[in-house]
CSV table of C-alpha atoms in Angstrom, one decimal:
chain,number,residue,atom,x,y,z
I,1,UNK,CA,-51.5,-130.6,32.7
I,2,UNK,CA,-54.6,-132.5,31.6
I,3,UNK,CA,-54.3,-136.3,31.8
I,4,UNK,CA,-57.9,-137.4,31.9
I,5,UNK,CA,-60.1,-135.3,29.6
I,6,UNK,CA,-63.8,-135.6,30.0
I,7,UNK,CA,-65.9,-137.6,27.5
I,8,UNK,CA,-67.1,-134.4,25.9
I,9,UNK,CA,-63.7,-133.2,24.9
I,10,UNK,CA,-62.7,-136.7,23.8
I,11,UNK,CA,-65.8,-137.0,21.7
I,12,UNK,CA,-65.8,-133.7,19.9
I,13,UNK,CA,-62.0,-133.3,19.2
I,14,UNK,CA,-61.4,-136.2,16.7
I,15,UNK,CA,-64.7,-136.0,14.9
I,16,UNK,CA,-65.4,-132.2,14.8
I,17,UNK,CA,-62.5,-130.0,16.0
I,18,UNK,CA,-59.6,-131.8,14.2
I,19,UNK,CA,-61.5,-132.2,10.9
I,20,UNK,CA,-62.5,-128.6,11.1
I,21,UNK,CA,-58.9,-127.5,11.6
I,22,UNK,CA,-57.8,-129.7,8.7
I,23,UNK,CA,-60.5,-128.2,6.5
I,24,UNK,CA,-59.4,-124.7,7.6
I,25,UNK,CA,-55.8,-125.3,6.6
I,26,UNK,CA,-57.0,-126.8,3.3
I,27,UNK,CA,-59.1,-123.6,2.6
I,28,UNK,CA,-56.2,-121.3,3.5
I,29,UNK,CA,-53.8,-123.2,1.3
I,30,UNK,CA,-56.1,-123.0,-1.7
I,31,UNK,CA,-56.5,-119.3,-1.2
I,32,UNK,CA,-52.8,-118.7,-0.9
I,33,UNK,CA,-50.3,-121.6,-1.2
I,34,UNK,CA,-47.4,-119.2,-0.4
I,35,UNK,CA,-48.2,-119.7,3.3
I,36,UNK,CA,-48.8,-123.5,3.2
I,37,UNK,CA,-45.6,-124.6,4.9
I,38,UNK,CA,-45.7,-122.2,7.8
I,39,UNK,CA,-49.4,-122.7,8.3
I,40,UNK,CA,-49.1,-126.5,8.1
I,41,UNK,CA,-46.1,-126.5,10.5
I,42,UNK,CA,-47.9,-124.4,13.2
I,43,UNK,CA,-51.0,-126.4,12.8
I,44,UNK,CA,-49.2,-129.7,13.1
I,45,UNK,CA,-47.1,-128.7,16.1
I,46,UNK,CA,-50.0,-127.2,18.0
I,47,UNK,CA,-52.3,-130.1,17.2
I,48,UNK,CA,-49.8,-132.8,18.1
I,49,UNK,CA,-49.0,-131.1,21.4
I,50,UNK,CA,-52.7,-130.9,22.3
I,51,UNK,CA,-53.2,-134.6,21.3
I,52,UNK,CA,-50.4,-135.7,23.6
I,53,UNK,CA,-51.6,-133.5,26.5
I,54,UNK,CA,-55.2,-134.8,26.2
I,55,UNK,CA,-54.0,-138.4,25.4
I,56,UNK,CA,-56.0,-138.5,22.2
I,57,UNK,CA,-53.6,-140.6,20.2
I,58,UNK,CA,-56.1,-143.4,19.6
I,59,UNK,CA,-58.7,-141.0,18.2
I,60,UNK,CA,-56.1,-139.4,15.8
I,61,UNK,CA,-55.1,-142.9,14.5
I,62,UNK,CA,-58.8,-143.8,13.9
I,63,UNK,CA,-59.3,-140.6,12.0
I,64,UNK,CA,-56.2,-141.3,10.0
I,65,UNK,CA,-57.4,-144.8,9.1
I,66,UNK,CA,-60.7,-143.4,8.0
I,67,UNK,CA,-59.4,-140.6,5.8
I,68,UNK,CA,-56.4,-142.4,4.2
I,69,UNK,CA,-58.4,-144.0,1.4
I,70,UNK,CA,-59.6,-140.5,0.4
I,71,UNK,CA,-56.2,-138.9,0.5
I,72,UNK,CA,-55.5,-137.1,-2.8
I,73,UNK,CA,-52.6,-135.1,-4.4
I,74,UNK,CA,-52.8,-131.4,-3.6
I,75,UNK,CA,-50.5,-128.9,-5.3
I,76,UNK,CA,-49.0,-126.4,-2.8
I,77,UNK,CA,-46.3,-124.9,-5.0
I,78,UNK,CA,-45.6,-125.0,-8.7
I,79,UNK,CA,-43.5,-128.2,-8.4
I,80,UNK,CA,-44.6,-129.5,-5.0
I,81,UNK,CA,-47.5,-131.7,-4.0
I,82,UNK,CA,-48.7,-133.4,-0.8
I,83,UNK,CA,-51.2,-136.2,-0.2
I,84,UNK,CA,-54.0,-134.4,1.6
I,85,UNK,CA,-55.1,-135.0,4.3
I,86,UNK,CA,-53.1,-138.2,4.7
I,87,UNK,CA,-49.6,-136.8,5.0
I,88,UNK,CA,-50.8,-134.0,7.2
I,89,UNK,CA,-52.3,-136.4,9.7
I,90,UNK,CA,-49.3,-138.7,9.4
I,91,UNK,CA,-47.0,-135.8,10.2
I,92,UNK,CA,-49.1,-135.0,13.3
I,93,UNK,CA,-48.8,-138.6,14.4
I,94,UNK,CA,-45.1,-138.5,14.0
I,95,UNK,CA,-44.8,-135.3,16.0
I,96,UNK,CA,-46.8,-136.9,18.8
I,97,UNK,CA,-44.0,-139.5,19.1
I,98,UNK,CA,-41.3,-136.8,19.2
I,99,UNK,CA,-43.2,-134.8,21.8
I,100,UNK,CA,-43.9,-137.9,24.0
I,101,UNK,CA,-40.2,-138.7,24.0
I,102,UNK,CA,-39.2,-135.1,24.9
I,103,UNK,CA,-41.7,-135.0,27.7
I,104,UNK,CA,-40.9,-138.5,28.9
I,105,UNK,CA,-37.4,-139.6,27.7
I,106,UNK,CA,-37.8,-143.1,29.1
I,107,UNK,CA,-40.5,-143.7,26.5
I,108,UNK,CA,-37.7,-143.9,23.9
I,109,UNK,CA,-37.0,-147.5,25.0
I,110,UNK,CA,-40.6,-148.4,25.0
I,111,UNK,CA,-41.0,-147.3,21.4
I,112,UNK,CA,-37.8,-148.6,20.0
I,113,UNK,CA,-37.1,-151.8,22.0
I,114,UNK,CA,-38.3,-155.4,21.8
I,115,UNK,CA,-39.2,-156.8,18.4
I,116,UNK,CA,-39.0,-153.4,16.8
I,117,UNK,CA,-35.2,-153.2,17.1
I,118,UNK,CA,-35.0,-155.4,14.0
I,119,UNK,CA,-36.6,-152.5,12.0
I,120,UNK,CA,-34.1,-149.9,13.1
I,121,UNK,CA,-31.3,-150.9,10.6
I,122,UNK,CA,-33.8,-150.3,7.7
I,123,UNK,CA,-34.7,-146.9,9.1
I,124,UNK,CA,-31.0,-145.9,9.5
I,125,UNK,CA,-30.2,-147.0,5.9
I,126,UNK,CA,-32.3,-144.2,4.5
I,127,UNK,CA,-30.3,-141.2,5.9
I,128,UNK,CA,-27.0,-143.2,5.5
I,129,UNK,CA,-27.6,-143.8,1.8
I,130,UNK,CA,-28.7,-140.2,1.3
I,131,UNK,CA,-25.2,-139.1,2.2
I,132,UNK,CA,-23.9,-140.9,-0.9
I,133,UNK,CA,-26.9,-140.0,-3.1
I,134,UNK,CA,-26.5,-138.8,-6.7
I,135,UNK,CA,-29.5,-136.5,-6.0
I,136,UNK,CA,-29.3,-135.4,-2.3
I,137,UNK,CA,-32.4,-133.3,-2.3
I,138,UNK,CA,-34.5,-136.0,-3.8
I,139,UNK,CA,-33.1,-138.6,-1.5
I,140,UNK,CA,-33.6,-136.4,1.6
I,141,UNK,CA,-37.3,-136.1,0.7
I,142,UNK,CA,-37.8,-139.8,0.1
I,143,UNK,CA,-35.8,-140.8,3.2
I,144,UNK,CA,-38.0,-138.5,5.3
I,145,UNK,CA,-41.2,-140.0,3.8
I,146,UNK,CA,-40.1,-143.6,4.3
I,147,UNK,CA,-38.8,-143.0,7.8
I,148,UNK,CA,-42.0,-141.3,8.8
I,149,UNK,CA,-44.2,-144.1,7.5
I,150,UNK,CA,-42.2,-146.7,9.4
I,151,UNK,CA,-42.2,-144.6,12.6
I,152,UNK,CA,-46.0,-144.0,12.5
I,153,UNK,CA,-47.3,-147.2,11.0
I,154,UNK,CA,-44.9,-149.7,12.6
I,155,UNK,CA,-43.3,-148.2,15.8
I,156,UNK,CA,-46.2,-146.0,17.0
I,157,UNK,CA,-49.0,-148.5,16.1
I,158,UNK,CA,-47.1,-151.5,17.6
I,159,UNK,CA,-46.8,-149.8,20.9
I,160,UNK,CA,-50.3,-148.5,21.1
I,161,UNK,CA,-51.7,-151.9,19.9
I,162,UNK,CA,-49.9,-153.5,22.9
I,163,UNK,CA,-52.0,-151.3,25.2
I,164,UNK,CA,-55.2,-151.2,23.2
I,165,UNK,CA,-55.4,-154.6,21.3
I,166,UNK,CA,-58.8,-153.8,19.8
I,167,UNK,CA,-57.6,-150.6,18.1
I,168,UNK,CA,-56.1,-152.5,15.2
I,169,UNK,CA,-59.5,-154.0,14.2
I,170,UNK,CA,-61.2,-150.7,14.6
I,171,UNK,CA,-58.6,-149.0,12.3
I,172,UNK,CA,-58.9,-151.8,9.7
I,173,UNK,CA,-62.7,-151.5,9.8
I,174,UNK,CA,-62.5,-147.8,9.3
I,175,UNK,CA,-60.0,-148.1,6.4
I,176,UNK,CA,-62.1,-150.9,4.9
I,177,UNK,CA,-65.2,-148.7,5.0
I,178,UNK,CA,-63.4,-145.8,3.3
I,179,UNK,CA,-61.8,-148.1,0.8
I,180,UNK,CA,-65.2,-149.7,0.0
I,181,UNK,CA,-66.6,-146.3,-0.9
I,182,UNK,CA,-63.7,-145.8,-3.3
I,183,UNK,CA,-64.4,-149.2,-4.9
I,184,UNK,CA,-68.1,-148.4,-5.3
I,185,UNK,CA,-67.1,-145.1,-6.9
I,186,UNK,CA,-64.7,-146.9,-9.2
I,187,UNK,CA,-67.3,-149.5,-10.1
I,188,UNK,CA,-69.7,-146.7,-11.2
I,189,UNK,CA,-67.0,-145.1,-13.4
I,190,UNK,CA,-66.1,-148.5,-14.8
I,191,UNK,CA,-69.7,-149.0,-15.8
I,192,UNK,CA,-69.7,-145.5,-17.4
I,193,UNK,CA,-66.8,-146.6,-19.6
I,194,UNK,CA,-68.7,-149.7,-20.8
I,195,UNK,CA,-66.8,-152.1,-18.5
I,196,UNK,CA,-63.8,-151.8,-20.8
I,197,UNK,CA,-60.8,-153.3,-18.9
I,198,UNK,CA,-58.4,-150.9,-20.6
I,199,UNK,CA,-60.0,-148.1,-18.5
I,200,UNK,CA,-59.2,-149.6,-15.1
I,201,UNK,CA,-56.0,-147.8,-14.8
I,202,UNK,CA,-57.7,-144.5,-14.1
I,203,UNK,CA,-61.1,-145.3,-12.5
I,204,UNK,CA,-59.7,-145.2,-9.0
I,205,UNK,CA,-58.4,-141.6,-9.3
I,206,UNK,CA,-58.0,-139.2,-7.7
I,207,UNK,CA,-57.8,-141.3,-4.6
I,208,UNK,CA,-55.6,-144.2,-5.9
I,209,UNK,CA,-53.2,-143.0,-8.6
I,210,UNK,CA,-52.9,-146.5,-10.1
I,211,UNK,CA,-54.9,-149.7,-10.4
I,212,UNK,CA,-52.0,-151.7,-9.1
I,213,UNK,CA,-51.9,-149.9,-5.8
I,214,UNK,CA,-55.7,-150.5,-5.5
I,215,UNK,CA,-55.2,-154.2,-6.3
I,216,UNK,CA,-52.4,-154.6,-3.7
I,217,UNK,CA,-54.6,-152.8,-1.0
I,218,UNK,CA,-57.6,-154.9,-1.9
I,219,UNK,CA,-55.7,-158.2,-1.8
I,220,UNK,CA,-54.3,-157.6,1.7
I,221,UNK,CA,-57.7,-156.6,3.0
I,222,UNK,CA,-59.4,-159.6,1.3
I,223,UNK,CA,-56.8,-162.0,2.8
I,224,UNK,CA,-57.2,-160.4,6.2
I,225,UNK,CA,-61.0,-160.7,6.3
I,226,UNK,CA,-61.1,-164.2,4.8
I,227,UNK,CA,-58.6,-165.5,7.3
I,228,UNK,CA,-60.4,-163.7,10.1
I,229,UNK,CA,-63.7,-165.3,9.1
I,230,UNK,CA,-62.3,-168.8,9.6
I,231,UNK,CA,-61.1,-167.9,13.1
I,232,UNK,CA,-64.3,-166.0,14.2
I,233,UNK,CA,-66.3,-167.8,16.9
I,234,UNK,CA,-69.8,-166.4,16.3
I,235,UNK,CA,-71.5,-167.4,13.0
I,236,UNK,CA,-72.7,-163.8,12.4
I,237,UNK,CA,-69.2,-162.5,12.6
I,238,UNK,CA,-68.0,-165.3,10.3
I,239,UNK,CA,-70.6,-164.2,7.7
I,240,UNK,CA,-69.7,-160.5,8.0
I,241,UNK,CA,-66.0,-161.1,7.6
I,242,UNK,CA,-66.5,-163.6,4.7
I,243,UNK,CA,-68.7,-161.1,2.9
I,244,UNK,CA,-66.0,-158.4,3.4
I,245,UNK,CA,-63.4,-160.9,2.0
I,246,UNK,CA,-65.6,-161.5,-1.0
I,247,UNK,CA,-66.1,-157.8,-1.6
I,248,UNK,CA,-62.4,-157.0,-1.5
I,249,UNK,CA,-61.7,-160.0,-3.7
I,250,UNK,CA,-64.1,-158.4,-6.2
I,251,UNK,CA,-62.0,-155.2,-5.8
I,252,UNK,CA,-58.9,-157.2,-6.6
I,253,UNK,CA,-60.4,-158.3,-10.0
I,254,UNK,CA,-61.8,-154.9,-10.6
I,255,UNK,CA,-58.3,-153.5,-10.3
I,256,UNK,CA,-57.1,-155.8,-13.1
I,257,UNK,CA,-53.7,-156.3,-11.5
I,258,UNK,CA,-52.3,-159.7,-12.3
I,259,UNK,CA,-49.8,-159.5,-9.5
I,260,UNK,CA,-52.6,-158.8,-7.0
I,261,UNK,CA,-54.7,-161.7,-8.3
I,262,UNK,CA,-51.7,-164.1,-8.1
I,263,UNK,CA,-50.9,-162.7,-4.6
I,264,UNK,CA,-54.2,-164.1,-3.4
I,265,UNK,CA,-53.1,-167.6,-4.6
I,266,UNK,CA,-49.9,-167.0,-2.6
I,267,UNK,CA,-52.0,-166.1,0.4
I,268,UNK,CA,-54.0,-169.3,0.2
I,269,UNK,CA,-50.8,-171.3,0.0
I,270,UNK,CA,-49.2,-169.6,3.0
I,271,UNK,CA,-52.4,-169.7,5.0
I,272,UNK,CA,-52.7,-173.5,4.5
I,273,UNK,CA,-49.0,-173.9,5.5
I,274,UNK,CA,-49.6,-172.0,8.7
I,275,UNK,CA,-52.8,-173.8,9.6
I,276,UNK,CA,-51.1,-177.2,9.0
I,277,UNK,CA,-48.2,-176.1,11.4
I,278,UNK,CA,-45.5,-177.4,9.1
I,279,UNK,CA,-42.1,-177.0,10.7
I,280,UNK,CA,-39.8,-174.4,9.3
I,281,UNK,CA,-37.1,-176.9,8.3
I,282,UNK,CA,-39.6,-178.8,6.1
I,283,UNK,CA,-40.5,-175.6,4.4
I,284,UNK,CA,-36.8,-174.9,3.8
I,285,UNK,CA,-36.4,-178.4,2.3
I,286,UNK,CA,-39.5,-177.9,0.1
I,287,UNK,CA,-38.1,-174.6,-1.1
I,288,UNK,CA,-34.8,-176.2,-1.9
I,289,UNK,CA,-36.5,-179.0,-3.8
I,290,UNK,CA,-38.5,-176.5,-5.8
I,291,UNK,CA,-35.4,-174.6,-6.7
I,292,UNK,CA,-33.6,-177.8,-7.8
I,293,UNK,CA,-36.5,-178.8,-10.0
I,294,UNK,CA,-36.6,-175.3,-11.5
I,295,UNK,CA,-32.9,-175.8,-12.5
I,296,UNK,CA,-33.5,-179.2,-13.9
I,297,UNK,CA,-36.5,-178.2,-16.0
I,298,UNK,CA,-35.3,-174.7,-16.8
I,299,UNK,CA,-35.4,-175.3,-20.6
I,300,UNK,CA,-39.1,-176.4,-20.4
I,301,UNK,CA,-39.9,-173.4,-18.3
I,302,UNK,CA,-38.1,-171.1,-20.8
I,303,UNK,CA,-40.1,-172.6,-23.7
I,304,UNK,CA,-43.3,-172.2,-21.8
I,305,UNK,CA,-42.6,-168.4,-21.3
I,306,UNK,CA,-41.2,-167.9,-24.8
I,307,UNK,CA,-44.3,-169.3,-26.6
I,308,UNK,CA,-46.8,-167.6,-24.3
I,309,UNK,CA,-48.5,-165.0,-26.5
I,310,UNK,CA,-51.4,-164.0,-24.3
I,311,UNK,CA,-51.8,-160.2,-24.1
I,312,UNK,CA,-53.1,-158.5,-21.0
I,313,UNK,CA,-54.2,-155.0,-22.1
I,314,UNK,CA,-56.9,-155.7,-24.7
I,315,UNK,CA,-60.6,-155.2,-24.7
I,316,UNK,CA,-62.8,-158.2,-23.7
I,317,UNK,CA,-59.9,-160.4,-22.8
I,318,UNK,CA,-60.9,-163.6,-21.0
I,319,UNK,CA,-59.9,-163.9,-17.3
I,320,UNK,CA,-57.9,-167.1,-18.0
I,321,UNK,CA,-56.0,-165.4,-20.8
I,322,UNK,CA,-55.5,-162.3,-18.7
I,323,UNK,CA,-53.8,-164.2,-15.9
I,324,UNK,CA,-51.8,-166.4,-18.3
I,325,UNK,CA,-50.5,-163.3,-19.9
I,326,UNK,CA,-48.4,-162.8,-16.7
I,327,UNK,CA,-46.0,-165.3,-18.3
I,328,UNK,CA,-45.7,-163.6,-21.7
I,329,UNK,CA,-42.3,-162.0,-21.6
I,330,UNK,CA,-41.9,-161.5,-25.4
I,331,UNK,CA,-44.9,-159.7,-26.8
I,332,UNK,CA,-46.8,-158.3,-23.7
I,333,UNK,CA,-45.4,-154.8,-23.4
I,334,UNK,CA,-46.1,-154.4,-19.7
I,335,UNK,CA,-44.1,-157.6,-18.9
I,336,UNK,CA,-41.3,-156.7,-21.3
I,337,UNK,CA,-41.0,-153.2,-19.7
I,338,UNK,CA,-41.0,-154.8,-16.2
I,339,UNK,CA,-38.0,-157.0,-17.3
I,340,UNK,CA,-36.4,-153.8,-18.6
I,341,UNK,CA,-36.8,-152.0,-15.3
I,342,UNK,CA,-35.4,-155.0,-13.4
I,343,UNK,CA,-32.5,-155.2,-15.7
I,344,UNK,CA,-31.8,-151.5,-15.2
I,345,UNK,CA,-32.1,-151.8,-11.5
I,346,UNK,CA,-29.6,-154.6,-11.3
I,347,UNK,CA,-27.2,-152.7,-13.6
I,348,UNK,CA,-27.5,-149.7,-11.2
I,349,UNK,CA,-26.6,-152.0,-8.3
I,350,UNK,CA,-23.5,-153.4,-10.1
I,351,UNK,CA,-22.3,-149.8,-10.6
I,352,UNK,CA,-22.8,-148.7,-7.0
I,353,UNK,CA,-23.2,-151.9,-4.9
I,354,UNK,CA,-22.4,-150.5,-1.5
I,355,UNK,CA,-24.3,-147.2,-1.5
I,356,UNK,CA,-26.8,-147.4,-4.3
I,357,UNK,CA,-27.9,-144.2,-6.1
I,358,UNK,CA,-29.9,-142.9,-3.1
I,359,UNK,CA,-33.5,-143.1,-2.0
I,360,UNK,CA,-36.0,-141.9,-4.6
I,361,UNK,CA,-33.4,-141.7,-7.4
I,362,UNK,CA,-34.4,-144.8,-9.4
I,363,UNK,CA,-37.0,-143.0,-11.5
I,364,UNK,CA,-34.4,-140.4,-12.6
I,365,UNK,CA,-31.2,-142.6,-12.8
I,366,UNK,CA,-32.4,-145.8,-14.4
I,367,UNK,CA,-32.9,-144.5,-18.0
I,368,UNK,CA,-29.3,-144.9,-19.2
I,369,UNK,CA,-29.2,-148.5,-17.8
I,370,UNK,CA,-32.0,-149.9,-19.8
I,371,UNK,CA,-31.4,-152.8,-22.2
I,372,UNK,CA,-31.9,-151.9,-25.9
I,373,UNK,CA,-33.4,-155.3,-26.7
I,374,UNK,CA,-36.1,-154.7,-24.0
I,375,UNK,CA,-37.3,-151.3,-25.1
I,376,UNK,CA,-41.0,-151.0,-26.1
I,377,UNK,CA,-43.8,-148.5,-26.4
I,378,UNK,CA,-43.9,-148.2,-22.6
I,379,UNK,CA,-40.1,-147.5,-22.3
I,380,UNK,CA,-39.3,-144.1,-20.7
I,381,UNK,CA,-36.6,-142.0,-22.2
I,382,UNK,CA,-37.4,-138.7,-20.4
I,383,UNK,CA,-38.5,-138.8,-16.8
I,384,UNK,CA,-40.6,-135.7,-17.4
I,385,UNK,CA,-42.3,-137.1,-20.5
I,386,UNK,CA,-43.8,-140.5,-19.6
I,387,UNK,CA,-45.6,-142.5,-22.3
I,388,UNK,CA,-49.3,-143.2,-21.7
I,389,UNK,CA,-50.0,-146.2,-19.4
I,390,UNK,CA,-46.3,-146.2,-18.3
I,391,UNK,CA,-44.6,-144.8,-15.2
I,392,UNK,CA,-43.7,-146.3,-11.9
I,393,UNK,CA,-40.1,-147.1,-10.8
I,394,UNK,CA,-38.4,-150.5,-10.5
I,395,UNK,CA,-41.6,-152.6,-10.4
I,396,UNK,CA,-40.0,-154.6,-7.6
I,397,UNK,CA,-39.7,-153.6,-4.0
I,398,UNK,CA,-36.5,-155.7,-3.6
I,399,UNK,CA,-34.8,-154.4,-6.7
I,400,UNK,CA,-35.7,-150.9,-5.9
I,401,UNK,CA,-34.1,-151.1,-2.5
I,402,UNK,CA,-31.0,-152.8,-4.0
I,403,UNK,CA,-30.6,-150.2,-6.7
I,404,UNK,CA,-31.2,-147.2,-4.4
I,405,UNK,CA,-29.5,-148.3,-1.1
I,406,UNK,CA,-27.2,-151.1,-2.2
I,407,UNK,CA,-26.3,-154.3,-0.4
I,408,UNK,CA,-26.8,-152.7,3.1
I,409,UNK,CA,-30.4,-151.7,2.2
I,410,UNK,CA,-31.4,-155.0,0.9
I,411,UNK,CA,-29.7,-156.8,3.9
I,412,UNK,CA,-31.7,-154.5,6.3
I,413,UNK,CA,-35.0,-155.3,4.6
I,414,UNK,CA,-34.3,-159.0,4.4
I,415,UNK,CA,-33.2,-159.0,8.1
I,416,UNK,CA,-36.6,-157.5,9.0
I,417,UNK,CA,-38.6,-159.9,6.8
I,418,UNK,CA,-36.5,-162.9,7.9
I,419,UNK,CA,-37.2,-162.0,11.5
I,420,UNK,CA,-40.9,-162.0,10.9
I,421,UNK,CA,-40.7,-165.4,9.2
I,422,UNK,CA,-38.7,-166.7,12.2
I,423,UNK,CA,-41.3,-165.4,14.6
I,424,UNK,CA,-44.2,-166.9,12.7
I,425,UNK,CA,-42.8,-170.3,11.7
I,426,UNK,CA,-40.3,-171.0,14.6
I,427,UNK,CA,-41.1,-169.0,17.7
I,428,UNK,CA,-44.9,-169.0,17.8
I,429,UNK,CA,-46.3,-172.4,16.9
I,430,UNK,CA,-47.6,-172.8,20.5
I,431,UNK,CA,-48.3,-169.2,21.1
I,432,UNK,CA,-51.8,-168.7,22.8
I,433,UNK,CA,-52.6,-166.1,20.2
I,434,UNK,CA,-51.4,-168.2,17.3
I,435,UNK,CA,-54.6,-167.6,15.4
I,436,UNK,CA,-54.1,-163.8,15.2
I,437,UNK,CA,-50.5,-164.3,14.2
I,438,UNK,CA,-51.5,-166.5,11.3
I,439,UNK,CA,-54.1,-164.0,10.2
I,440,UNK,CA,-51.8,-161.1,10.2
I,441,UNK,CA,-48.9,-162.9,8.5
I,442,UNK,CA,-51.1,-164.5,5.9
I,443,UNK,CA,-52.4,-161.1,5.0
I,444,UNK,CA,-48.8,-159.7,4.8
I,445,UNK,CA,-47.8,-162.6,2.5
I,446,UNK,CA,-49.9,-161.1,-0.3
I,447,UNK,CA,-47.4,-158.2,-0.5
I,448,UNK,CA,-44.3,-160.3,0.2
I,449,UNK,CA,-45.2,-162.0,-3.1
I,450,UNK,CA,-46.5,-158.9,-4.8
I,451,UNK,CA,-43.3,-157.0,-3.9
I,452,UNK,CA,-41.5,-159.0,-6.6
I,453,UNK,CA,-43.5,-157.2,-9.2
I,454,UNK,CA,-44.4,-153.8,-7.8
I,455,UNK,CA,-43.3,-151.3,-5.1
I,456,UNK,CA,-45.8,-149.4,-2.9
I,457,UNK,CA,-44.2,-148.9,0.5
I,458,UNK,CA,-43.6,-145.2,-0.3
I,459,UNK,CA,-47.4,-144.6,-0.7
I,460,UNK,CA,-49.3,-143.6,2.4
I,461,UNK,CA,-52.4,-145.7,1.8
I,462,UNK,CA,-50.5,-149.0,1.3
I,463,UNK,CA,-47.8,-148.2,3.9
I,464,UNK,CA,-50.5,-148.2,6.6
I,465,UNK,CA,-51.8,-151.6,5.6
I,466,UNK,CA,-48.4,-153.3,5.3
I,467,UNK,CA,-46.6,-151.8,8.3
I,468,UNK,CA,-49.8,-151.7,10.4
I,469,UNK,CA,-50.4,-155.4,9.8
I,470,UNK,CA,-46.8,-156.1,10.9
I,471,UNK,CA,-47.3,-153.9,14.0
I,472,UNK,CA,-50.3,-155.9,14.9
I,473,UNK,CA,-48.4,-159.2,14.4
I,474,UNK,CA,-45.6,-158.1,16.7
I,475,UNK,CA,-47.8,-156.6,19.3
I,476,UNK,CA,-49.8,-159.9,19.5
I,477,UNK,CA,-46.5,-161.9,19.7
I,478,UNK,CA,-45.2,-159.8,22.6
I,479,UNK,CA,-48.5,-159.7,24.5
I,480,UNK,CA,-47.8,-160.5,28.2
I,481,UNK,CA,-51.5,-161.0,29.1
I,482,UNK,CA,-51.4,-158.6,32.0
I,483,UNK,CA,-55.0,-158.2,33.2
I,484,UNK,CA,-54.6,-154.5,33.4
I,485,UNK,CA,-53.7,-154.3,29.7
I,486,UNK,CA,-56.6,-156.6,28.7
I,487,UNK,CA,-59.0,-154.3,30.6
I,488,UNK,CA,-58.0,-151.5,28.3
I,489,UNK,CA,-58.9,-153.5,25.2
């Protein structure tokens, strides 16, 4: 058994042999999609076994981070698609975990213990709710996808970051480089369309299916690099990181996603709170006061929303009007449709509060639950015939989980997020690596806010950023500063 491969093997495998194998599978699948599943299965099993034997996991993960921004939909059968090469590489990474545990059973406790135990209930919810699904085959597929993303991007990454602390930054840099090329490509397409904001929905294709996913990805990267620039010790590093933050902030605005833009405001607020070291109990009091004032002035807030007539999707709209349109819940179709989706999701929950309809079923099950008064030109009446510029599911990560997995699913998600809040605000104010914890959670906060308005955790590109950032946060928090570990960094 090979445990210490020479530098030659380590060098050529991730950058030449593995990409060549992936390209070979791609070519064979194009020639004859009938054999895609058996070819992919053999390729993934053989490659994952080789990676474990040669201890090349870090190289695989770097390659994954680099290629994820370029992953695109590939049809393999008449009604089946995969994200290539992202899902292929993610599958290989997941299999390395299985093989490692088979070869070394005690590794199970290393992968699933410690801070990661709080994520186990969320993973178990997916197969449990699939048993009660209204569409078992759909739920089985979505359950497998979500579990795989959590296993690879949270469990595997957290464990490997604990041993190789610098790997996270290397992966983020590689992803940022790939994502930057996508943004430059989209900028060129935007220029070709005469800088018309109405065209932003499609300029990121085929790599990012929707402008909102691009905006969410750009916001978490922008927040990470801005926060990192403040903590950097060398002036040259501060400048580089700040420039990266500015570039990805540009990408946020290019994506024309109001939720992504507002999530940057949320990031700034959270980052300041963390830097000021405000105690958790004061934050709780502040939140309670804000809630009370919202109740007292609810009429004024209602009038403010009701008389807001700014429209988001029109040519040459001013940025101030574009952002203000987020509060237009009467004449802006995208906002009205979002309310419609939320209403349908909550109605689905009230019908099946304990089990939900099953993972992945919202897009098929919500149509009868829509509110007639909220229907508009974007309203979907047939899941197979979606109006132009419409689509998506619940437009809220929290409502999606509630409608598809019921109370247990939302409770599992809130348990995990609540634990992160507890770690950041209560357990780590005096942690020696507090700066890194602040950076990672402040970046995560962009999506904790954005998740009220969209849902992207079942997409490979964004799942890496979200779960990977959480994996880094937890690995830093658990660091024991053993010198032997630090030497590996």
